[in-house]
Amino acid sequence: MIKKIWILTLFPEFFEPLLKCGIAGSALRGERSDENFKFEVHCINIRDYSTTKYKSVDDSPFGGGPGMVMRADILRDALMKGVVEQGGYKSKEDLRVIYTSPRGIVWDNLVARNFGMNVLSDPQRDIVFICGRYEGIDERFLENYVDEFYSIGDFVLTGGELAVMVMLDSAVRFVPGILGNKLSSEADSFEDGMIEFPQYTKPREFEGTEVPQVLMDGHHKKIEEWQKSEKIRLTRKHRPDLLK
Ligand code: ADE
């Protein structure tokens, strides 16, 4: 099956490097999964659905205040014409519409894993990300068309594009069949509530520091014990909040 990810944005070019580079790029280009499951990413420029003379997509907020608000009618048309109609869906209910915003569920490794395993891998519904810009989006579009909200942290980005990229990059690793070496995602930071143990490679000596001897002895049980104690040491040093 082909799992389509639609991205509604004013800046489709933001996504070019993500789609071009690295593991996430090849996964999202559909080159990393098996025959039964492939991603296809489509960026839709919201501006193409503007009906105004100068192709604007926003206007000043009723009630006053700074900044501009993205119009509900233009976003609706981008979603319904650009995705539902163009994608050949029966209705909007065939899609999971996601808006990235500070009001959303806060993203962390657990949320990312659940998203990768159950949302990105869900054969039933394709995904639409709405990337907001300016001061926000008319609330009526969010109420009528958005199913889920996610925040990548308690800070404000100038737009949702980076949040969508963070979500895709960190969740795609959990889609079954995407990461060649499953053990590598299991050893990654946060998988057991701690950060990763330190890693070393050639050269054996760097600026006067040797690779820890235990890693050179080939004694697997001792190496495992060392890695475990190093995890605790580094977590206590860098992220003591995780040990509580
Ligand atoms: N858009 C603006 N700020 C954001 C945040 N913190 N997370 C997700 N989307 C956002």
Tab-separated table of N, CA, C and O in Angstrom, residues 90-133:
chain	number	residue	atom	x	y	z
A	90	LYS	N	-12.965	9.697	-0.683
A	90	LYS	CA	-14.432	9.802	-0.660
A	90	LYS	C	-14.859	11.027	0.130
A	90	LYS	O	-15.745	11.761	-0.250
A	91	SER	N	-14.223	11.206	1.282
A	91	SER	CA	-14.551	12.378	2.095
A	91	SER	C	-13.355	12.713	2.968
A	91	SER	O	-12.366	11.973	3.002
A	92	LYS	N	-13.480	13.787	3.706
A	92	LYS	CA	-12.428	14.209	4.621
A	92	LYS	C	-12.186	13.167	5.703
A	92	LYS	O	-11.097	13.086	6.281
A	93	GLU	N	-13.201	12.338	5.955
A	93	GLU	CA	-13.066	11.327	7.017
A	93	GLU	C	-12.046	10.247	6.667
A	93	GLU	O	-11.649	9.469	7.515
A	94	ASP	N	-11.636	10.178	5.397
A	94	ASP	CA	-10.586	9.218	5.018
A	94	ASP	C	-9.213	9.727	5.423
A	94	ASP	O	-8.208	9.051	5.208
A	95	LEU	N	-9.171	10.940	5.982
A	95	LEU	CA	-7.886	11.567	6.307
A	95	LEU	C	-7.819	11.913	7.784
A	95	LEU	O	-8.837	12.163	8.429
A	96	ARG	N	-6.593	11.933	8.293
A	96	ARG	CA	-6.352	12.396	9.652
A	96	ARG	C	-5.696	13.761	9.523
A	96	ARG	O	-4.572	13.855	9.031
A	97	VAL	N	-6.412	14.802	9.908
A	97	VAL	CA	-5.906	16.163	9.710
A	97	VAL	C	-5.235	16.642	10.996
A	97	VAL	O	-5.853	16.656	12.065
A	98	ILE	N	-3.972	17.004	10.858
A	98	ILE	CA	-3.152	17.347	12.025
A	98	ILE	C	-2.670	18.789	11.919
A	98	ILE	O	-2.184	19.209	10.858
A	99	TYR	N	-2.815	19.526	13.010
A	99	TYR	CA	-2.308	20.904	13.047
A	99	TYR	C	-1.230	20.990	14.118
A	99	TYR	O	-1.430	20.554	15.251
A	100	THR	N	-0.072	21.534	13.732
A	100	THR	CA	1.005	21.693	14.713
A	100	THR	C	0.883	23.068	15.328
A	100	THR	O	0.851	24.082	14.623
A	101	SER	N	0.817	23.079	16.661
A	101	SER	CA	0.551	24.338	17.365
A	101	SER	C	0.931	24.184	18.828
A	101	SER	O	0.870	23.072	19.376
A	102	PRO	N	1.319	25.280	19.482
A	102	PRO	CA	1.669	25.167	20.903
A	102	PRO	C	0.516	24.642	21.761
A	102	PRO	O	0.727	24.231	22.890
A	103	ARG	N	-0.705	24.620	21.237
A	103	ARG	CA	-1.813	24.112	22.057
A	103	ARG	C	-1.893	22.584	22.051
A	103	ARG	O	-2.714	22.003	22.751
A	104	GLY	N	-1.072	21.931	21.219
A	104	GLY	CA	-1.221	20.486	21.020
A	104	GLY	C	-0.611	19.622	22.111
A	104	GLY	O	0.000	20.103	23.060
A	105	ILE	N	-0.778	18.323	21.931
A	105	ILE	CA	-0.127	17.331	22.793
A	105	ILE	C	1.381	17.511	22.640
A	105	ILE	O	1.887	17.617	21.516
A	106	VAL	N	2.103	17.554	23.762
A	106	VAL	CA	3.539	17.832	23.673
A	106	VAL	C	4.295	16.586	23.194
A	106	VAL	O	4.142	15.497	23.732
A	107	TRP	N	5.072	16.771	22.167
A	107	TRP	CA	5.812	15.709	21.484
A	107	TRP	C	6.976	15.238	22.337
A	107	TRP	O	7.761	16.044	22.820
A	108	ASP	N	7.094	13.934	22.527
A	108	ASP	CA	8.310	13.366	23.126
A	108	ASP	C	8.511	11.985	22.509
A	108	ASP	O	7.794	11.620	21.576
A	109	ASN	N	9.473	11.232	23.021
A	109	ASN	CA	9.806	9.974	22.360
A	109	ASN	C	8.651	8.971	22.384
A	109	ASN	O	8.468	8.213	21.444
A	110	LEU	N	7.871	8.984	23.481
A	110	LEU	CA	6.728	8.066	23.578
A	110	LEU	C	5.656	8.418	22.558
A	110	LEU	O	5.108	7.539	21.884
A	111	VAL	N	5.371	9.725	22.454
A	111	VAL	CA	4.363	10.185	21.488
A	111	VAL	C	4.865	9.884	20.073
A	111	VAL	O	4.113	9.430	19.214
A	112	ALA	N	6.168	10.112	19.850
A	112	ALA	CA	6.745	9.860	18.524
A	112	ALA	C	6.639	8.381	18.158
A	112	ALA	O	6.307	8.026	17.031
A	113	ARG	N	6.912	7.518	19.138
A	113	ARG	CA	6.854	6.085	18.850
A	113	ARG	C	5.424	5.656	18.519
A	113	ARG	O	5.166	4.928	17.569
A	114	ASN	N	4.468	6.152	19.324
A	114	ASN	CA	3.064	5.841	19.069
A	114	ASN	C	2.638	6.368	17.695
A	114	ASN	O	1.942	5.680	16.941
A	115	PHE	N	3.114	7.553	17.368
A	115	PHE	CA	2.772	8.164	16.075
A	115	PHE	C	3.342	7.330	14.922
A	115	PHE	O	2.677	7.076	13.931
A	116	GLY	N	4.608	6.903	15.084
A	116	GLY	CA	5.236	6.093	14.033
A	116	GLY	C	4.556	4.748	13.868
A	116	GLY	O	4.283	4.292	12.758
A	117	MET	N	4.234	4.101	14.997
A	117	MET	CA	3.690	2.741	14.936
A	117	MET	C	2.208	2.716	14.576
A	117	MET	O	1.738	1.780	13.947
A	118	ASN	N	1.460	3.737	15.013
A	118	ASN	CA	0.006	3.665	14.835
A	118	ASN	C	-0.591	4.699	13.892
A	118	ASN	O	-1.684	4.494	13.388
A	119	VAL	N	0.093	5.805	13.675
A	119	VAL	CA	-0.475	6.829	12.794
A	119	VAL	C	0.205	6.760	11.422
A	119	VAL	O	-0.446	6.587	10.397
A	120	LEU	N	1.548	6.841	11.420
A	120	LEU	CA	2.246	6.755	10.120
A	120	LEU	C	2.050	5.384	9.478
A	120	LEU	O	2.118	5.259	8.263
A	121	SER	N	1.825	4.356	10.299
A	121	SER	CA	1.691	2.998	9.753
A	121	SER	C	0.238	2.599	9.528
A	121	SER	O	-0.021	1.489	9.072
A	122	ASP	N	-0.702	3.482	9.864
A	122	ASP	CA	-2.127	3.149	9.783
A	122	ASP	C	-2.572	3.010	8.321
A	122	ASP	O	-2.536	3.978	7.571
A	123	PRO	N	-2.990	1.817	7.892
A	123	PRO	CA	-3.380	1.654	6.488
A	123	PRO	C	-4.734	2.285	6.166
A	123	PRO	O	-5.080	2.450	4.997
A	124	GLN	N	-5.496	2.652	7.194
A	124	GLN	CA	-6.862	3.154	6.959
A	124	GLN	C	-6.905	4.607	6.500
A	124	GLN	O	-7.633	4.934	5.572
A	125	ARG	N	-6.171	5.454	7.201
A	125	ARG	CA	-6.322	6.886	6.916
A	125	ARG	C	-4.986	7.510	6.547
A	125	ARG	O	-4.008	7.362	7.285
A	126	ASP	N	-4.949	8.244	5.443
A	126	ASP	CA	-3.764	9.039	5.107
A	126	ASP	C	-3.726	10.275	6.015
A	126	ASP	O	-4.677	10.551	6.738
A	127	ILE	N	-2.605	10.996	5.953
A	127	ILE	CA	-2.379	12.086	6.905
A	127	ILE	C	-2.280	13.428	6.178
A	127	ILE	O	-1.670	13.511	5.105
A	128	VAL	N	-2.847	14.455	6.779
A	128	VAL	CA	-2.657	15.818	6.276
A	128	VAL	C	-2.095	16.663	7.407
A	128	VAL	O	-2.667	16.695	8.499
A	129	PHE	N	-0.973	17.314	7.164
A	129	PHE	CA	-0.436	18.281	8.121
A	129	PHE	C	-0.801	19.684	7.640
A	129	PHE	O	-0.600	20.004	6.458
A	130	ILE	N	-1.296	20.496	8.561
A	130	ILE	CA	-1.558	21.898	8.248
A	130	ILE	C	-0.447	22.720	8.907
A	130	ILE	O	-0.250	22.637	10.121
A	131	CYS	N	0.295	23.475	8.102
A	131	CYS	CA	1.343	24.326	8.668
A	131	CYS	C	0.813	25.754	8.766
A	131	CYS	O	0.554	26.392	7.739
A	132	GLY	N	0.690	26.236	9.987
A	132	GLY	CA	0.214	27.609	10.198
A	132	GLY	C	1.367	28.593	10.066
A	132	GLY	O	2.535	28.241	10.193
A	133	ARG	N	1.030	29.823	9.767
A	133	ARG	CA	2.005	30.933	9.711
A	133	ARG	C	1.349	32.147	10.346
A	133	ARG	O	0.177	32.094	10.702
